[in-house]
PDB file of C-alpha atoms in Angstrom:
ATOM      1  CA  MET E 217     121.640  10.935  69.788  1.00 57.00           C
ATOM      2  CA  LYS E 218     122.140   9.331  73.180  1.00 59.00           C
ATOM      3  CA  SER E 219     121.021  11.133  76.334  1.00 61.00           C
ATOM      4  CA  PRO E 220     123.713  12.422  78.777  1.00 58.00           C
ATOM      5  CA  ALA E 221     122.613   9.744  81.202  1.00 57.00           C
ATOM      6  CA  ALA E 222     123.177   7.008  78.581  1.00 55.00           C
ATOM      7  CA  VAL E 223     126.618   8.379  77.723  1.00 51.00           C
ATOM      8  CA  ILE E 224     127.691   8.401  81.382  1.00 56.00           C
ATOM      9  CA  ALA E 225     126.287   4.849  81.874  1.00 52.00           C
ATOM     10  CA  ILE E 226     127.990   3.506  78.793  1.00 54.00           C
ATOM     11  CA  THR E 227     131.277   5.058  80.036  1.00 53.00           C
ATOM     12  CA  LEU E 228     130.750   3.407  83.386  1.00 53.00           C
ATOM     13  CA  LEU E 229     129.973   0.052  81.839  1.00 51.00           C
ATOM     14  CA  ALA E 230     132.946   0.130  79.596  1.00 51.00           C
ATOM     15  CA  ALA E 231     135.359   1.129  82.413  1.00 50.00           C
ATOM     16  CA  THR E 232     133.939  -1.527  84.704  1.00 48.00           C
ATOM     17  CA  ALA E 233     133.962  -4.251  82.051  1.00 47.00           C
ATOM     18  CA  ALA E 234     137.625  -3.383  81.188  1.00 45.00           C
ATOM     19  CA  PHE E 235     138.603  -3.558  84.843  1.00 43.00           C
ATOM     20  CA  ALA E 236     136.679  -6.787  85.319  1.00 42.00           C
ATOM     21  CA  GLN E 237     138.987  -8.509  82.817  1.00 41.00           C
ATOM     22  CA  THR E 238     142.104  -7.796  85.016  1.00 38.00           C
ATOM     23  CA  ALA E 239     140.669  -8.154  88.587  1.00 39.00           C
ATOM     24  CA  PRO E 240     138.629 -10.733  90.422  1.00 37.00           C
ATOM     25  CA  SER E 241     136.152  -8.101  91.731  1.00 40.00           C
ATOM     26  CA  ILE E 242     135.342  -4.833  90.162  1.00 43.00           C
ATOM     27  CA  GLY E 243     134.721  -1.285  91.150  1.00 47.00           C
ATOM     28  CA  GLN E 244     136.473   2.037  91.272  1.00 60.00           C
ATOM     29  CA  GLY E 245     135.467   2.839  94.783  1.00 67.00           C
ATOM     30  CA  PRO E 246     133.584   5.904  95.915  1.00 71.00           C
ATOM     31  CA  GLY E 247     136.024   8.140  94.147  1.00 78.00           C
ATOM     32  CA  PHE E 248     139.190  10.061  95.158  1.00 75.00           C
ATOM     33  CA  HIS E 249     138.932  13.548  96.594  1.00 75.00           C
ATOM     34  CA  ASP E 250     141.901  15.383  95.299  1.00 79.00           C
ATOM     35  CA  PRO E 251     143.412  17.461  98.157  1.00 80.00           C
ATOM     36  CA  ARG E 252     144.034  20.228  95.744  1.00 82.00           C
ATOM     37  CA  SER E 253     140.318  20.526  94.984  1.00 81.00           C
ATOM     38  CA  PRO E 254     138.763  23.850  95.892  1.00 84.00           C
ATOM     39  CA  PHE E 255     135.834  21.891  97.423  1.00 83.00           C
ATOM     40  CA  LYS E 256     135.954  20.362 100.858  1.00 87.00           C
ATOM     41  CA  PRO E 257     135.273  16.667 101.092  1.00 86.00           C
ATOM     42  CA  LEU E 258     131.870  15.615 102.315  1.00 90.00           C
ATOM     43  CA  GLU E 259     131.523  15.463 106.079  1.00 89.00           C
ATOM     44  CA  GLU E 260     129.986  12.345 107.588  1.00 90.00           C
ATOM     45  CA  ARG E 261     126.544  13.021 109.111  1.00 93.00           C
ATOM     46  CA  SER E 262     124.506  10.664 111.211  1.00 95.00           C
ATOM     47  CA  ASP E 263     121.325  11.603 109.427  1.00 96.00           C
ATOM     48  CA  ILE E 264     122.680  10.741 105.976  1.00 97.00           C
ATOM     49  CA  VAL E 265     123.476   7.400 104.412  1.00 97.00           C
ATOM     50  CA  SER E 266     127.297   7.229 104.249  1.00 95.00           C
ATOM     51  CA  TRP E 267     129.280   6.695 101.054  1.00 94.00           C
ATOM     52  CA  LYS E 268     131.432   4.305 103.077  1.00 93.00           C
ATOM     53  CA  LEU E 269     128.342   2.101 103.408  1.00 95.00           C
ATOM     54  CA  LEU E 270     127.252   2.457  99.803  1.00 96.00           C
ATOM     55  CA  SER E 271     130.689   1.728  98.465  1.00 93.00           C
ATOM     56  CA  GLN E 272     130.804  -1.664 100.253  1.00 94.00           C
ATOM     57  CA  VAL E 273     129.111  -3.323  97.185  1.00 94.00           C
ATOM     58  CA  THR E 274     131.242  -5.722  95.296  1.00 92.00           C
ATOM     59  CA  ALA E 275     130.834  -6.868  91.719  1.00 89.00           C
ATOM     60  CA  LYS E 276     131.894  -9.728  89.520  1.00 89.00           C
ATOM     61  CA  ALA E 277     131.792 -10.370  85.844  1.00 88.00           C
ATOM     62  CA  GLU E 278     129.481 -13.370  85.173  1.00 87.00           C
ATOM     63  CA  LYS E 279     128.577 -14.437  81.689  1.00 86.00           C
ATOM     64  CA  LYS E 280     129.526 -11.067  80.102  1.00 82.00           C
ATOM     65  CA  LYS E 281     127.475  -9.303  82.745  1.00 84.00           C
ATOM     66  CA  ILE E 282     128.439  -7.246  85.786  1.00 85.00           C
ATOM     67  CA  VAL E 283     126.643  -8.612  88.897  1.00 90.00           C
ATOM     68  CA  PRO E 284     126.748  -6.552  92.145  1.00 94.00           C
ATOM     69  CA  THR E 285     126.622  -8.054  95.517  1.00 95.00           C
ATOM     70  CA  PHE E 286     125.277  -5.734  98.228  1.00 97.00           C
ATOM     71  CA  PRO E 287     126.008  -6.243 101.947  1.00 97.00           C
ATOM     72  CA  ALA E 288     122.872  -6.770 104.184  1.00 98.00           C
ATOM     73  CA  ALA E 289     123.056  -3.285 105.589  1.00 97.00           C
ATOM     74  CA  VAL E 290     122.747  -1.835 102.044  1.00 98.00           C
ATOM     75  CA  GLN E 291     119.981  -4.263 101.042  1.00 98.00           C
ATOM     76  CA  ALA E 292     118.079  -3.228 104.102  1.00 98.00           C
ATOM     77  CA  LEU E 293     117.872   0.341 102.648  1.00 98.00           C
ATOM     78  CA  ASP E 294     116.048  -0.873  99.471  1.00 98.00           C
ATOM     79  CA  ARG E 295     112.699   1.047  99.133  1.00 98.00           C
ATOM     80  CA  LYS E 296     113.438   3.074 102.297  1.00 98.00           C
ATOM     81  CA  THR E 297     113.294   6.782 102.501  1.00 98.00           C
ATOM     82  CA  ILE E 298     116.824   8.012 103.077  1.00 98.00           C
ATOM     83  CA  LYS E 299     119.023  11.154 102.790  1.00 98.00           C
ATOM     84  CA  VAL E 300     122.174  11.120 100.697  1.00 98.00           C
ATOM     85  CA  GLN E 301     124.639  13.962 100.056  1.00 97.00           C
ATOM     86  CA  GLY E 302     126.922  14.551  97.183  1.00 95.00           C
ATOM     87  CA  PHE E 303     128.075  16.701  94.363  1.00 94.00           C
ATOM     88  CA  MET E 304     125.624  17.210  91.351  1.00 94.00           C
ATOM     89  CA  MET E 305     126.427  15.932  87.932  1.00 92.00           C
ATOM     90  CA  PRO E 306     123.659  17.323  85.646  1.00 92.00           C
ATOM     91  CA  LEU E 307     121.985  15.085  83.112  1.00 91.00           C
ATOM     92  CA  GLU E 308     119.756  17.792  81.650  1.00 89.00           C
ATOM     93  CA  ALA E 309     120.356  21.204  80.152  1.00 91.00           C
ATOM     94  CA  GLY E 310     119.667  24.270  82.283  1.00 94.00           C
ATOM     95  CA  ASP E 311     120.400  25.461  85.783  1.00 94.00           C
ATOM     96  CA  LYS E 312     117.519  23.542  87.366  1.00 96.00           C
ATOM     97  CA  GLN E 313     117.709  19.784  87.418  1.00 96.00           C
ATOM     98  CA  GLN E 314     115.141  17.044  88.115  1.00 96.00           C
ATOM     99  CA  HIS E 315     117.363  14.182  86.885  1.00 97.00           C
ATOM    100  CA  PHE E 316     121.009  14.124  87.820  1.00 96.00           C
ATOM    101  CA  LEU E 317     123.758  12.018  89.435  1.00 95.00           C
ATOM    102  CA  LEU E 318     125.093  12.607  92.893  1.00 96.00           C
ATOM    103  CA  SER E 319     128.785  11.778  93.285  1.00 93.00           C
ATOM    104  CA  SER E 320     130.694  11.103  96.488  1.00 93.00           C
ATOM    105  CA  VAL E 321     133.466  13.394  95.219  1.00 91.00           C
ATOM    106  CA  PRO E 322     133.402  16.638  93.149  1.00 89.00           C
ATOM    107  CA  THR E 323     134.114  16.365  89.483  1.00 83.00           C
ATOM    108  CA  THR E 324     137.449  17.512  88.264  1.00 76.00           C
ATOM    109  CA  CYS E 325     136.775  17.177  84.492  1.00 75.00           C
ATOM    110  CA  SER E 326     133.641  17.774  82.444  1.00 72.00           C
ATOM    111  CA  PHE E 327     134.269  14.618  80.466  1.00 76.00           C
ATOM    112  CA  CYS E 328     135.152  12.264  83.331  1.00 79.00           C
ATOM    113  CA  VAL E 329     133.057  10.273  85.725  1.00 81.00           C
ATOM    114  CA  PRO E 330     134.629  10.911  89.317  1.00 82.00           C
ATOM    115  CA  ALA E 331     133.797   7.575  90.793  1.00 86.00           C
ATOM    116  CA  GLY E 332     132.799   3.972  90.046  1.00 89.00           C
ATOM    117  CA  PRO E 333     129.064   2.970  90.212  1.00 92.00           C
ATOM    118  CA  GLU E 334     129.394   2.533  93.913  1.00 93.00           C
ATOM    119  CA  GLY E 335     130.281   6.297  94.259  1.00 93.00           C
ATOM    120  CA  LEU E 336     127.164   7.501  92.247  1.00 95.00           C
ATOM    121  CA  VAL E 337     123.450   7.688  92.920  1.00 97.00           C
ATOM    122  CA  GLU E 338     121.051   8.487  90.141  1.00 98.00           C
ATOM    123  CA  VAL E 339     118.440  11.032  91.453  1.00 98.00           C
ATOM    124  CA  ARG E 340     114.979  11.954  90.161  1.00 97.00           C
ATOM    125  CA  THR E 341     113.289  14.803  92.062  1.00 97.00           C
ATOM    126  CA  LYS E 342     109.697  16.014  92.269  1.00 96.00           C
ATOM    127  CA  LYS E 343     110.713  19.624  92.024  1.00 96.00           C
ATOM    128  CA  PRO E 344     113.751  21.009  90.090  1.00 96.00           C
ATOM    129  CA  VAL E 345     116.933  21.511  92.064  1.00 96.00           C
ATOM    130  CA  ARG E 346     119.184  24.490  91.204  1.00 96.00           C
ATOM    131  CA  TYR E 347     122.543  23.202  90.041  1.00 94.00           C
ATOM    132  CA  THR E 348     125.391  24.019  92.308  1.00 94.00           C
ATOM    133  CA  LEU E 349     129.134  23.122  92.686  1.00 91.00           C
ATOM    134  CA  GLU E 350     128.543  22.804  96.471  1.00 93.00           C
ATOM    135  CA  PRO E 351     127.249  19.516  98.021  1.00 95.00           C
ATOM    136  CA  VAL E 352     123.503  18.970  98.054  1.00 96.00           C
ATOM    137  CA  VAL E 353     121.390  16.687 100.247  1.00 97.00           C
ATOM    138  CA  VAL E 354     118.597  14.798  98.640  1.00 98.00           C
ATOM    139  CA  GLU E 355     115.827  12.818 100.464  1.00 98.00           C
ATOM    140  CA  GLY E 356     113.830  10.207  98.721  1.00 98.00           C
ATOM    141  CA  GLN E 357     113.218   6.505  98.226  1.00 98.00           C
ATOM    142  CA  LEU E 358     116.365   4.555  97.630  1.00 98.00           C
ATOM    143  CA  ALA E 359     116.384   1.705  95.042  1.00 98.00           C
ATOM    144  CA  VAL E 360     119.156  -0.741  95.323  1.00 98.00           C
ATOM    145  CA  LEU E 361     119.626  -1.809  91.725  1.00 96.00           C
ATOM    146  CA  MET E 362     120.452  -5.493  91.065  1.00 92.00           C
ATOM    147  CA  ASP E 363     120.279  -5.385  87.303  1.00 89.00           C
ATOM    148  CA  ASP E 364     120.339  -1.833  85.963  1.00 92.00           C
ATOM    149  CA  PRO E 365     120.840  -1.639  82.295  1.00 90.00           C
ATOM    150  CA  TYR E 366     123.144   1.353  82.598  1.00 89.00           C
ATOM    151  CA  GLY E 367     125.344  -0.251  85.320  1.00 90.00           C
ATOM    152  CA  LEU E 368     124.197   1.953  88.118  1.00 94.00           C
ATOM    153  CA  TYR E 369     123.838   0.519  91.598  1.00 96.00           C
ATOM    154  CA  TYR E 370     121.596   3.167  93.332  1.00 98.00           C
ATOM    155  CA  ARG E 371     118.719   5.419  92.500  1.00 98.00           C
ATOM    156  CA  VAL E 372     116.776   7.934  94.561  1.00 98.00           C
ATOM    157  CA  GLU E 373     113.219   8.383  93.340  1.00 97.00           C
ATOM    158  CA  ASP E 374     110.610  11.085  94.284  1.00 96.00           C
ATOM    159  CA  GLY E 375     113.439  13.055  95.792  1.00 96.00           C
ATOM    160  CA  ASN E 376     113.488  16.441  97.351  1.00 96.00           C
ATOM    161  CA  ALA E 377     116.475  18.731  98.062  1.00 95.00           C
ATOM    162  CA  VAL E 378     116.920  19.224 101.833  1.00 94.00           C
ATOM    163  CA  ASN E 379     119.481  20.870 104.141  1.00 74.00           C
TER     164      ASN E 379
END
């Protein structure tokens, strides 16, 4: 049985690979915030890494592999302590999570990924974070992923939930 993270990653890879066959560069963007959503869009904050910046990554299919290209401003964040905000997508059972995805937009379907890999950040926290439908802010060390086997572009490690 595959873990929830593996299922989401496989879905992302399949969608990205299918899109790559029809377009010169790939990505689904940071996601679309449906104006009918009961949740407000994330507000830009100067103390938080912006999704506009993170979504500037481009990707190409090379030799049956998706290869991301990160702008210099994103590469400069690799292994730096940053804050990122987003909507939680649990990867574990229970109301407290230590491994989850943050999305730039709220999920609208339990079975759908709301954004492409440039609109998601995998998060691993030191202490469990209570699941909420409201946006959360996480601080931790950002890894810019050049060759992630699950197709993710970003990971926050040793994270903590902050205000």
